Coordinates of C-alpha atoms in Angstrom, one line a residue:
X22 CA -11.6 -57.5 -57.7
X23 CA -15.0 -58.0 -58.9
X24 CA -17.2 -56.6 -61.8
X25 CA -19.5 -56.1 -58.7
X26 CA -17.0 -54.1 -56.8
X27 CA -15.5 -52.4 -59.6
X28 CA -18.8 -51.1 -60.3
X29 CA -19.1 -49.7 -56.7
X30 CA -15.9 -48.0 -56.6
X31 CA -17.1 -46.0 -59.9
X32 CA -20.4 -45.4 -58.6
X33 CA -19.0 -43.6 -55.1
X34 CA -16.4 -42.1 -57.0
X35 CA -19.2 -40.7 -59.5
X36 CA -20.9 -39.1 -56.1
X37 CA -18.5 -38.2 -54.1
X38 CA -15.7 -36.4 -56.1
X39 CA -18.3 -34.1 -57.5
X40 CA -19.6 -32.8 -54.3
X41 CA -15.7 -32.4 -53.3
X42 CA -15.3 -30.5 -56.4
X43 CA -18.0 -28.3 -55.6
X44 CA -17.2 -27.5 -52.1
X45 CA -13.8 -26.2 -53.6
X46 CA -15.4 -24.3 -56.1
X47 CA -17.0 -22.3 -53.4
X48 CA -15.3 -19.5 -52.1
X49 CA -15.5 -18.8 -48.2
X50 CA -16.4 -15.3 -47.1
X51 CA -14.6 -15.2 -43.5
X52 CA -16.2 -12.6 -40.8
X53 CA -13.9 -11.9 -37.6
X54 CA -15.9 -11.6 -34.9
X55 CA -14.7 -9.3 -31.6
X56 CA -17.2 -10.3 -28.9
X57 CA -16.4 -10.2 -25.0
X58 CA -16.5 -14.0 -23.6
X59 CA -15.1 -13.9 -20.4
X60 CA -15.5 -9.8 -19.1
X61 CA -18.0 -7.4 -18.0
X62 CA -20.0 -8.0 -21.2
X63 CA -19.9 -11.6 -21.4
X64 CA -23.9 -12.4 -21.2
X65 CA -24.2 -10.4 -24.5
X66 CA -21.1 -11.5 -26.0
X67 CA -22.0 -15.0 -25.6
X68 CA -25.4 -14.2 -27.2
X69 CA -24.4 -12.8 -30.3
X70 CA -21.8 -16.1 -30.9
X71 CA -24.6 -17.8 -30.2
X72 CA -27.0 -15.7 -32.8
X73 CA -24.2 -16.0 -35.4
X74 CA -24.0 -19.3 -35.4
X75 CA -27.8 -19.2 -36.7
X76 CA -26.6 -16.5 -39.1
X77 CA -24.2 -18.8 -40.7
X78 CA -26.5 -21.9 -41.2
X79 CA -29.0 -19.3 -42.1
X80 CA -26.5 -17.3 -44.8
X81 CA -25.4 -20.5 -46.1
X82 CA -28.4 -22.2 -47.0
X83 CA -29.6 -18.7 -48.9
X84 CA -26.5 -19.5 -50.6
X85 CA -27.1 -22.3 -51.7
X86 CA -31.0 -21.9 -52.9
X87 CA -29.7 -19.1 -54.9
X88 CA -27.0 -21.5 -56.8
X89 CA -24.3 -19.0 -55.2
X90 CA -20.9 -20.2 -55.2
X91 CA -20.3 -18.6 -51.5
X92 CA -20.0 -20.0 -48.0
X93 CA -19.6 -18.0 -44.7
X94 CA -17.1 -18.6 -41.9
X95 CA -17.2 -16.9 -38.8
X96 CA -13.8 -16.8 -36.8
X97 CA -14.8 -15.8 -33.3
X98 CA -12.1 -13.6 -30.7
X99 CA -12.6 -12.9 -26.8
X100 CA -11.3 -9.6 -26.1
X101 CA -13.1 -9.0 -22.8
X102 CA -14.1 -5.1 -23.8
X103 CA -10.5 -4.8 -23.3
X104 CA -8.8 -2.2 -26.3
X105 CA -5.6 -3.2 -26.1
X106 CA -6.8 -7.2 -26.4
X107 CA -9.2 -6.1 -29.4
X108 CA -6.4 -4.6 -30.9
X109 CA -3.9 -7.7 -30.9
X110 CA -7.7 -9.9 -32.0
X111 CA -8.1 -7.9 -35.3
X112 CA -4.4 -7.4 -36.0
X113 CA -4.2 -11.3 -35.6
X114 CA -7.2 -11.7 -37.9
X115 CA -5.9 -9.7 -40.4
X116 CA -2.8 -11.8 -40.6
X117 CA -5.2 -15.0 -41.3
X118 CA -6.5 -12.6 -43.8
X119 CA -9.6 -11.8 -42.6
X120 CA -10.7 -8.2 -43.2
X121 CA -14.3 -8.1 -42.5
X122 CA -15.3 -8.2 -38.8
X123 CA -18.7 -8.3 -36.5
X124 CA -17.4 -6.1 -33.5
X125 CA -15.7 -5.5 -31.3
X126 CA -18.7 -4.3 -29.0
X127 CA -17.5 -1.8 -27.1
X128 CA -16.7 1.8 -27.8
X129 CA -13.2 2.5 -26.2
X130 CA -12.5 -1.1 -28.6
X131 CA -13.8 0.9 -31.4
X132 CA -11.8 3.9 -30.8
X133 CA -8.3 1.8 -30.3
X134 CA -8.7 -0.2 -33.3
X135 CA -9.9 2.8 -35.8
X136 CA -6.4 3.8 -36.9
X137 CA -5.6 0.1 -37.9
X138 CA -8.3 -1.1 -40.0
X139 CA -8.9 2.0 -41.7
X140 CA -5.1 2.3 -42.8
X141 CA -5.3 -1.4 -43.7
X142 CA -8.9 -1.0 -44.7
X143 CA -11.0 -3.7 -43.1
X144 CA -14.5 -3.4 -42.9
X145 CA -16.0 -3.7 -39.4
X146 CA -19.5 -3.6 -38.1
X147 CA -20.0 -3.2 -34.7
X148 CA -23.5 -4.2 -33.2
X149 CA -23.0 -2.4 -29.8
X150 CA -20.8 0.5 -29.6
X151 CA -22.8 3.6 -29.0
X152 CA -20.7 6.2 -28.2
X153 CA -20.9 9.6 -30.3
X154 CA -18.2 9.9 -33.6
X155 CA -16.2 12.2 -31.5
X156 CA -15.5 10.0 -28.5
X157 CA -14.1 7.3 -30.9
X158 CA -11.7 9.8 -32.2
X159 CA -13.3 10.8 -35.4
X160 CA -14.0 14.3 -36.5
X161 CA -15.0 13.5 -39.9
X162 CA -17.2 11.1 -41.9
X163 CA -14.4 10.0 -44.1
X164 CA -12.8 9.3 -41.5
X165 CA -15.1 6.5 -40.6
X166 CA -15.0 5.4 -43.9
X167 CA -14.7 1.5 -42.8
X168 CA -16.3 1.4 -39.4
X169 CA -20.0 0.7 -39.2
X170 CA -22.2 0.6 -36.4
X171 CA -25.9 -0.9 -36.5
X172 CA -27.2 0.8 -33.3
X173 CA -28.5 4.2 -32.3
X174 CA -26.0 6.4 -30.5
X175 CA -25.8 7.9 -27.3
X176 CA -27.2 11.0 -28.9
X177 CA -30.8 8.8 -29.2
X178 CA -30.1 7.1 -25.7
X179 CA -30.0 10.0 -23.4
X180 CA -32.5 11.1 -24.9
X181 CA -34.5 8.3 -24.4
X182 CA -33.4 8.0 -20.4
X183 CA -34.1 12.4 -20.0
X184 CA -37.5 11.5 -21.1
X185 CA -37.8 8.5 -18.3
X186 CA -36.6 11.0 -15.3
X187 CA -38.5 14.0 -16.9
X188 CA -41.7 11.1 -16.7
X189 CA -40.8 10.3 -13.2
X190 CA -40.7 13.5 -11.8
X191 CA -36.9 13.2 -11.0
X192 CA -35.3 16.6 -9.2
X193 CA -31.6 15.1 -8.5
X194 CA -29.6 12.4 -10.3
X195 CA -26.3 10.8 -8.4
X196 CA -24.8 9.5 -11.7
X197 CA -21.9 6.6 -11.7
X198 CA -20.1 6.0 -14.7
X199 CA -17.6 4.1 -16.2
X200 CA -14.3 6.0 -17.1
X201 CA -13.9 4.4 -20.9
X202 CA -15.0 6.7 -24.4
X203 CA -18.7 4.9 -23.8
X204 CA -19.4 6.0 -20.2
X205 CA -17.7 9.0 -20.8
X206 CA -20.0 9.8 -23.8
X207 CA -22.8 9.2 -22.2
X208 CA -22.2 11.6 -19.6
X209 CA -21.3 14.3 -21.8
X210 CA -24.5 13.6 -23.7
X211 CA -26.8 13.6 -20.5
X212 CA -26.0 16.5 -18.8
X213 CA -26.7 19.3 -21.1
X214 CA -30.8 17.4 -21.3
X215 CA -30.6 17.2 -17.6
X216 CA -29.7 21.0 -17.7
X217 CA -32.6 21.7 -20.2
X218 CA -35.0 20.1 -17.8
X219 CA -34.1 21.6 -14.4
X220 CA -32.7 18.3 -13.0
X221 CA -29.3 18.7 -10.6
X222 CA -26.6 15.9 -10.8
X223 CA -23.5 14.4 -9.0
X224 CA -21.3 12.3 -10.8
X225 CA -19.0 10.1 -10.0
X226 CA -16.0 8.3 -12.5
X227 CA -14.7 5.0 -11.8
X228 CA -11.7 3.3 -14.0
X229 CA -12.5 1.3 -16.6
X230 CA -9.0 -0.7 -17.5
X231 CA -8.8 -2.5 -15.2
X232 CA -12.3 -2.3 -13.4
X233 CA -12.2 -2.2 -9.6
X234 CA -13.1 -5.2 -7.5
X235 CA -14.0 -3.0 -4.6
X236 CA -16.5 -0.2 -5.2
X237 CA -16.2 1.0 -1.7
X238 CA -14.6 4.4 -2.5
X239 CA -17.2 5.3 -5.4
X240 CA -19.8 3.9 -2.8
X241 CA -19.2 6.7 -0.3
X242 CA -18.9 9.1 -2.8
X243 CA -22.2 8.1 -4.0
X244 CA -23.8 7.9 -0.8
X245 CA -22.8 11.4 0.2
X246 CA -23.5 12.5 -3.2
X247 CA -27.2 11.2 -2.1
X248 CA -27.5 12.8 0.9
X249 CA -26.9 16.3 -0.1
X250 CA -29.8 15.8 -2.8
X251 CA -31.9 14.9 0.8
X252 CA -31.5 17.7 2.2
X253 CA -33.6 19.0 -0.6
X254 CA -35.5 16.6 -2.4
X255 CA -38.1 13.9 -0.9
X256 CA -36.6 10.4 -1.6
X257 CA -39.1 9.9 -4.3
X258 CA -37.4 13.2 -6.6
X259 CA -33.8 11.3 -6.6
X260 CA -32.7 8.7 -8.3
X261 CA -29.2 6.8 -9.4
X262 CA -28.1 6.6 -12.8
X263 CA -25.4 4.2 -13.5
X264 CA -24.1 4.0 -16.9
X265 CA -21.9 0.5 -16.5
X266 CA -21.7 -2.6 -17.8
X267 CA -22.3 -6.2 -15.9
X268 CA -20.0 -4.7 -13.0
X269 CA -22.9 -2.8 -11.7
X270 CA -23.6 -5.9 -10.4
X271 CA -20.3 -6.1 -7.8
X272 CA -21.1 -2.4 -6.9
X273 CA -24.5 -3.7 -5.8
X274 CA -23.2 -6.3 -3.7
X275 CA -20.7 -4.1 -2.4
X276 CA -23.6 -1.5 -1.1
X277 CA -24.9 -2.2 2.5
X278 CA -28.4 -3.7 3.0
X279 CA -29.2 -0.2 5.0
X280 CA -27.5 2.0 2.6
X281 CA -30.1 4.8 1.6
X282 CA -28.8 4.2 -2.3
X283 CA -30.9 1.5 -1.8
X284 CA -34.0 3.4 -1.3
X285 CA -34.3 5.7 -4.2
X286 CA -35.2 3.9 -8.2
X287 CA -32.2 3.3 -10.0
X288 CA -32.1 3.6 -14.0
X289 CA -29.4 1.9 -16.1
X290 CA -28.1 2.2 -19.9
X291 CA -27.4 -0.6 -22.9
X292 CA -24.9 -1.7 -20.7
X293 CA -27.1 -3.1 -17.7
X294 CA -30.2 -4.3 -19.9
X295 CA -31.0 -7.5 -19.4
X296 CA -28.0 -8.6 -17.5
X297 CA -28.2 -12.1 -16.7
X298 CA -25.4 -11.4 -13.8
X299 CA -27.4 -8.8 -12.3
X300 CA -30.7 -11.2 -12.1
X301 CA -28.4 -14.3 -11.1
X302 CA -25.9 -12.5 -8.2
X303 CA -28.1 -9.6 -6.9
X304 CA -31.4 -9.9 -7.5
X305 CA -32.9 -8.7 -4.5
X306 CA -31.2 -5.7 -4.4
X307 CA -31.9 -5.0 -8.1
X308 CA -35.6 -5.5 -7.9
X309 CA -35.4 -3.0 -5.1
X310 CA -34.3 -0.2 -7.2
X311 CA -35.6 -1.7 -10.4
X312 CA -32.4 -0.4 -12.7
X313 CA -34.6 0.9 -15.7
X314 CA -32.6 0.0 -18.2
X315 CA -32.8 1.2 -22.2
X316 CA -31.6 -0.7 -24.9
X317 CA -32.1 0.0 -28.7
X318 CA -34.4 -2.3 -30.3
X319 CA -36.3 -2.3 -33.2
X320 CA -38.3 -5.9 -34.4
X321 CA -38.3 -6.8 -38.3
X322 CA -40.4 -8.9 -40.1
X323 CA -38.0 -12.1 -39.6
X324 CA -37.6 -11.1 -35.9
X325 CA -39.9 -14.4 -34.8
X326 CA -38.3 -16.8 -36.8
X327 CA -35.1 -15.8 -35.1
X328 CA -36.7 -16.0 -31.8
X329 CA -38.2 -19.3 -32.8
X330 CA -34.9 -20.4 -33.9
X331 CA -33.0 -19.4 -30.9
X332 CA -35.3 -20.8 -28.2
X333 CA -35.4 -24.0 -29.9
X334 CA -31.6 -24.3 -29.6
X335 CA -31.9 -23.7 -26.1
X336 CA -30.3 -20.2 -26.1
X337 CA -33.2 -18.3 -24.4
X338 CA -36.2 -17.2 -24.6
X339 CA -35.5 -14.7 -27.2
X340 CA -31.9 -13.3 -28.7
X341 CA -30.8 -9.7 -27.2
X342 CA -31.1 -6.4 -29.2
X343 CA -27.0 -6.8 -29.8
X344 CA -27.4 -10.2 -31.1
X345 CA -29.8 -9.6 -33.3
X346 CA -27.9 -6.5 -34.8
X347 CA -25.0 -8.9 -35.8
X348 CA -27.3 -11.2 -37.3
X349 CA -28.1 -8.2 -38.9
X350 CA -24.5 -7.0 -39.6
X351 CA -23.6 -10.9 -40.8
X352 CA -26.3 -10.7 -43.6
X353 CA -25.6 -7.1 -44.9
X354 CA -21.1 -7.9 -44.6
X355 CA -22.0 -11.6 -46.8
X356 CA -24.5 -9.6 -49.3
X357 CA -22.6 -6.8 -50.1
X358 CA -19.5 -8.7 -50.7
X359 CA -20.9 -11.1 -53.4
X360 CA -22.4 -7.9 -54.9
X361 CA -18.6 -6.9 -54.7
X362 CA -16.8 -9.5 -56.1
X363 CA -19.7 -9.8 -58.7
X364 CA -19.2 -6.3 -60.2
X365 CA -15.8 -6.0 -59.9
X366 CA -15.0 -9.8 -59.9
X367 CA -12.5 -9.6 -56.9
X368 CA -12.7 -8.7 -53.3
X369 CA -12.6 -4.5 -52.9
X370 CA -12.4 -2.7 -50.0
X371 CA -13.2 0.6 -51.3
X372 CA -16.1 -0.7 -53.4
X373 CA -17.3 -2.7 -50.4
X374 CA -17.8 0.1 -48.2
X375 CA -19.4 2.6 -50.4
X376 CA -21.9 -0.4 -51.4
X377 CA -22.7 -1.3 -47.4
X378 CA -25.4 1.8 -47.1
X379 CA -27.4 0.7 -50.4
X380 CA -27.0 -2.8 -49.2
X381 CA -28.3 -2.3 -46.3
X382 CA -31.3 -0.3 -47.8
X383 CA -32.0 -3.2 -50.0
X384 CA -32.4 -5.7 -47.1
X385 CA -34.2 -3.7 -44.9
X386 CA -36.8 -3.5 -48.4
X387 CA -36.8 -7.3 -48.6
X388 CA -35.2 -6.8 -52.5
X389 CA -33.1 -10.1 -51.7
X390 CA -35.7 -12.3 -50.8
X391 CA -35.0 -11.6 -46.6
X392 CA -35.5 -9.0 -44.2
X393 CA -33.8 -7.8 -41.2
X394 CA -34.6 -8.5 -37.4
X395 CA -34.2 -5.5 -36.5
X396 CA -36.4 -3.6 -38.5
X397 CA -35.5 -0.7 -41.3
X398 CA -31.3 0.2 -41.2
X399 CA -30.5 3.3 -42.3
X400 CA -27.3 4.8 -41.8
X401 CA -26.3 8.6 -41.5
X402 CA -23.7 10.3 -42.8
X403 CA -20.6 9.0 -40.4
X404 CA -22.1 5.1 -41.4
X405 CA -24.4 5.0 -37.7
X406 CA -27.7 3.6 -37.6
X407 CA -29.6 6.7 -37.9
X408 CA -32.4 6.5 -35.8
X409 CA -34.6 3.8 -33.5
X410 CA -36.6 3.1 -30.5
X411 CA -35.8 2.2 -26.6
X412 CA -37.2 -1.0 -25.2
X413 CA -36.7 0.1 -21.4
X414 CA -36.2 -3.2 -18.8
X415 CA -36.5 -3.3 -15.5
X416 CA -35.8 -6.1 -12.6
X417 CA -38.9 -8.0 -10.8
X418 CA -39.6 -9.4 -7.3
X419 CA -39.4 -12.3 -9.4
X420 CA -35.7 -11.8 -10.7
X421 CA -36.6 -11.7 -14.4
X422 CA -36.3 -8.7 -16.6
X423 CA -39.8 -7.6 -17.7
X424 CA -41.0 -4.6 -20.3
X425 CA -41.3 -1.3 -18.7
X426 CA -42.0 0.5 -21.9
X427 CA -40.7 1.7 -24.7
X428 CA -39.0 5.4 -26.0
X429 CA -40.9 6.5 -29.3
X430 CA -37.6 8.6 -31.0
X431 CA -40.5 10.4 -33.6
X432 CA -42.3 11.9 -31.0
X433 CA -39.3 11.8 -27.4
X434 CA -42.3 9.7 -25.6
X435 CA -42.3 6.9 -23.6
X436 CA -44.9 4.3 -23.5
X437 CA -45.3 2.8 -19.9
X438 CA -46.2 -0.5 -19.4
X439 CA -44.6 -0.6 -15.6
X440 CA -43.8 3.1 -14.8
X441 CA -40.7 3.2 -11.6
X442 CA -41.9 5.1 -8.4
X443 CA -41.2 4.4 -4.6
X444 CA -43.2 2.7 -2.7
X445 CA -44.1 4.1 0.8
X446 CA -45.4 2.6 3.9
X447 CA -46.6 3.4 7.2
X448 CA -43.9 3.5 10.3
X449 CA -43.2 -0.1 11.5
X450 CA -42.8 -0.9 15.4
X451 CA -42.3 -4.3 15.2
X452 CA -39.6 -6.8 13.4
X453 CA -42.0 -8.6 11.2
X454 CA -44.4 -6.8 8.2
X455 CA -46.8 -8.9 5.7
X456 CA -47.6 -6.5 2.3
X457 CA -49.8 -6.9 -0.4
X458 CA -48.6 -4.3 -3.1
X459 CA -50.5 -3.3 -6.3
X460 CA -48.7 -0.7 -8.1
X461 CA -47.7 0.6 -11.5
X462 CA -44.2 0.1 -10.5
X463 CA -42.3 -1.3 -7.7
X464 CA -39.0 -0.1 -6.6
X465 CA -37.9 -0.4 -2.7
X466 CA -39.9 -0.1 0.2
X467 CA -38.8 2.1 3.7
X468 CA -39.5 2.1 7.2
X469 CA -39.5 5.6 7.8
X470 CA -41.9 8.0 6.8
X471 CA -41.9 10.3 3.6
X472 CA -43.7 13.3 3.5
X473 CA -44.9 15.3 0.5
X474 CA -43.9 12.5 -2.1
X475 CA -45.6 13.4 -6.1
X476 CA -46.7 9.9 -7.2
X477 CA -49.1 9.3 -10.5
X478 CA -50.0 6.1 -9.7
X479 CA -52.3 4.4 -7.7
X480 CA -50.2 2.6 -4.5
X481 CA -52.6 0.2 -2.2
X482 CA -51.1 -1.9 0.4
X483 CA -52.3 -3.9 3.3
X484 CA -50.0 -3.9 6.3
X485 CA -50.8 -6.6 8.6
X486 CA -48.4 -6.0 12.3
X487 CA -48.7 -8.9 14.3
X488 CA -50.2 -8.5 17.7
X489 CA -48.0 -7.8 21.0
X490 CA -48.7 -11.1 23.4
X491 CA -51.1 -10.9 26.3
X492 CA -48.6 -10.1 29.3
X493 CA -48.2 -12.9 31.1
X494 CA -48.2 -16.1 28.7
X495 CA -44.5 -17.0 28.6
X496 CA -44.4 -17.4 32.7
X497 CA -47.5 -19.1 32.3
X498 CA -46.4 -21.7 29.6
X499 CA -43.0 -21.5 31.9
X500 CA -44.6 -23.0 34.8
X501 CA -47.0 -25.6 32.8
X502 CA -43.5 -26.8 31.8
X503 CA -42.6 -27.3 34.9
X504 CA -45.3 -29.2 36.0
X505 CA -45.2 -31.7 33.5
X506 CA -41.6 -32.0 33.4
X507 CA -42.3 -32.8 37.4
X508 CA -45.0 -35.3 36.3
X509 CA -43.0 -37.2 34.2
X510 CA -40.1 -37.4 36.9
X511 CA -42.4 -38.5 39.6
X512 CA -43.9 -41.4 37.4
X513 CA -40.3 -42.9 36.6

C-alpha cells in the first residue's frame, strides 16, 4: 500500500471513529407512543406520529446545541382506542424496556392500563384523554401518581358546550353517546349543567368495543327521541349532541336524507373536531347540521413554528390540538428525565414523576431556552392540565372545518365568530329552489314552515321559484316536430 493510501486510511479513521464513539456515548431516551392508526381515531392518531416525528428532530438538535449527551427515540404502537390492544402495546413496551409513554389517547385505554404502569411505574402522558379521575378508576391523587394528562377535562368541556346551547337558545337536547369511560363521562358531566339551565334531554348509549356498523337501532331511538321534543319545542329550540369519535360519521350516512335529525343543528365533542372522515365521507350531511364541535386548545409562543414546520412537510395546514399536546408531552418526558438522571445520575421513576409538574412549569416560562405550543401547563392536584380554552369547529357548504368561536374558561363565555341557528324558508311548490343565504350561521334548510322560531341573527335570502309554462307550449313544440320531421321525409 502506498504512503498516499496509508495516509487516507488514518485520516478517515481519525474522522469517523470519533463520531462513532460519540454516538455511543449518547444515551437514548425511548418514549412509547399509544396512538390509534387504523380505528375511530385514526385522523388524530396519525397527526400526532406525524407531530412527533418533528418533536424528535426538534428534541435532538436542542440536545445537541446544549452539548447534551442525550438522543430521543420514539417507538410508535396502533392500538385502535381499543383497551385491551393498549394494554398488550405498553405491556410489550415495557418488555423492550421502555417506561415512558405519549398516550394512549383515549380514556377507557387510560383506565385499562392504570393498574399496570403504576405497579411497574411507567410514566405516561396522555395528550387526549379527557375523562374525569373517577371514570378512569381513580379515587385519589396518589393514585395517579404516574399518569399524566396535558388536556382539560370533561369537567372544562361541558362546560364549554352548556355555554354553546345556553347561547343558542337550546330547550331540548337528543344526546348520543358512546358507551366507553369517555362518553360515559361526558354524559354524567352534562346533565347536571343542562339541569341548571332548564334544558330537557334524551339520551341514547351505543357500544363502544366493538362499535356498531349499523346505527339503525340508535337511529330510531334518536328520531323518536326527536319527535317528542316536537311536540313541544319549534325545530329551532332542539338540537343533537353526539359525543363520539370518527364513527359519527357512519351514523350520518346511516340517517335518511328526509330524516328530521337532519333538520335541527348538531353540536359535537373533542372527539368529532376536525374530523377529516366526517368532511371526506359525509360532508353534505355535516354541513347541514354543522356538528359544533369543541376541542381544547390553547397556542404558545412556538405554536407558528410548529405550524410552519408541519405545513411544510406536507402534513396540513396546521397540527391538531392533540398533536400539538404530545409535542408538548415529548419535550416536558425528554427534559425532566435528563434533569433525572442528572441529580440522581440514573434513571428514577419516583423522582421523575414528582419533577414532571415543576418541569412543566419551567417550560411553559421559557427557563430552558423553549416554550410550549400549547401555551402555559399547569397541572392540578390528580397531574391534569388544570385549566384552558375551547376552540369550537364547525362543518362548511364548502366541506372544511372553519372557526366558530372560542369558550373563554375565566369568564364561561363564548366568543362567536359563526354562531349555529336554522335557517328557515318560505313553503316550496315546485321541485327546483335557487338561495342566496347571508347568515351568522348556517345549519340545514326546510321546506315546511316554522312558526315562532327565536333567532339573534340577521337571516336574508332570495328565493327565486321558476315560472309554471304557458299552457300549451309542449303540444305546440309537439306538432312543430312533426312538421319538420314530415319535411325532411318528403324531401328524401
Amino acid at each position: 500500500m502506498s504512503c498516499r493510501k496509508i495516509l487516507l486510511v488514518l485520516l478517515l479513521a481519525a474522522i469517523v471513529i470519533p463520531v462513532a464513539y460519540a454516538e455511543e456515548q449518547k444515551q437514548e431516551i425511548s418514549i412509547g407512543v399509544l396512538v390509534d392508526l387504523s380505528g375511530p381515531l385514526t385522523t388524530y392518531g396519525k397527526d400526532i406520529a406525524n407531530t412527533l416525528d418533528i418533536a424528535r428532530e426538534d428534541i435532538n438538535k436542542y440536545f445537541e446545541e446544549k452539548g447534551l449527551p442525550y438522543y430521543v427515540k420514539f417507538y410508535v404502537e396502533d392500538t385502535r382506542v381499543d383497551p385491551k390492544i393498549a394494554l398488550e402495546k405498553v405491556q410489550a413496551l415495557y418488555g423492550k424496556g421502555i417506561k415512558l409513554v405519549i398516550g394512549p389517547m383515549g380514556s377507557g385505554e387510560v383506565a385499562n392500563i392504570k393498574d399496570f404502569v403504576t405497579s411497574n411505574k411507567i410514566i405516561i402522558i396522555s395528550p387526549s384523554s379527557t375523562a374525569i379521575p373517577k371514570m378512569i378508576g381513580v379515587t385519589k391523587p396518589e393514585e395517579k401518581k404516574y399518569i399524566f394528562r396535558f388536556v382539560g377535562t370533561d369537567d372544562l368541556q361541558t362546560k364549554a358546550i352548556a355555554r354553546e346551547l345556553a347561547d343558542s337558545n337550546i330547550k331540548a337536547v337528543v344526546i348520543t353517546y358512546i358507551g366507553n369511560a369517555w362518553g360515559k363521562g361526558l354524559y354524567e358531566m352534562i346533565k347536571p349543567k343542562l339541569d341548571s339551565l332548564g334544558i330537557e334531554e334524551k339520551h341514547i348509549e351505543y357500544p363502544s368495543y366493538p362499535l356498531p356498523t349499523d346505527f339503525s337501532p340508535y337511529i330510531a331511538s334518536m328520531e323518536t327521541a326527536l319527535k317528542d321534543f316536537m311536540k313541544k319545542y319549534n325545530r329551532s329550540e332542539i338540537a343533537v349532541l353526539a359525543f363520539s369519535y370518527e364513527e359519527v360519521a357512519t351514523m350520518l350516512a346511516q340517517i335518511d336524507k328526509d330524516s328530521p335529525l337532519l333538520k335541527v343543528v348538531w353540536f359535537g365533542c373533542d372527539g368529532t373536531a376536525m374530523s377529516r372522515k366526517i368532511i371526506s365521507e359525509v360532508c353534505d350531511k355535516a354541513s347541514k347540521v354543522g356538528i359544533y364541535s369543541t376541542l381544547f386548545e390553547w397556542r404558545g409562543k412556538s405554536y407558528e413554528r410548529l405550524k410552519e414546520e408541519y405545513k411544510k412537510r406536507g402534513f396540513g395546514e396546521r397540527p391538531y390540538s392533540y398533536a400539538m399536546n404530545a409535542y408538548d408531552a415529548a419535550w416536558v418526558l425528554a427534559l425532566a428525565y435528563v434533569e433525572t438522571v442528572n441529580e440522581t445520575g440514573k434513571y428514577d421513576p419516583d423522582v421523575m414523576a414528582e419533577k414532571i409538574p415543576k418541569v412543566t412549569v419551567n417550560y411553559s416560562e421559557g427557563k430552558y431556552g423553549v416554550y410550549p405550543v400549547t401555551g402555559y401547563i399547569e397541572l392540578n392536584e390528580w397531574n391534569d392540565r388544570a385549566y384552558g380554552d375551547y376552540m369550537i369547529y364547525y362543518v362548511t357548504e364548502k366541506c372544511e372545518w372553519a372557526d366558530a368561536g372560542i369558550w373563554n374558561h375565566s369568564k364561561d363565555k363564548v366568543e362567536w365568530y359563526h354562531k349555529p341557528t336554522v335557517v328557515t324558508t318560505t313553503p316550496i311548490t315546485t321541485t327546483t329552489i335557487t338561495t342566496t343565504t347571508n347568515v351568522t350561521a348556517t345549519v340545514t334548510a326546510t321546506t315546511t314552515p316554522v312558526t315562532n322560531v327565536t333567532t339573534t341573527v340577521t337571516i336574508m335570502t332570495t328565493t327565486t321559484t321558476p315560472k309554471k309554462p304557458t299552457p300549451g307550449f309542449e303540444a305546440i313544440f309537439a306538432i312543430a316536430g312533426l312538421i319538420a320531421v314530415a319535411y325532411i321525409l318528403r324531401r328524401l
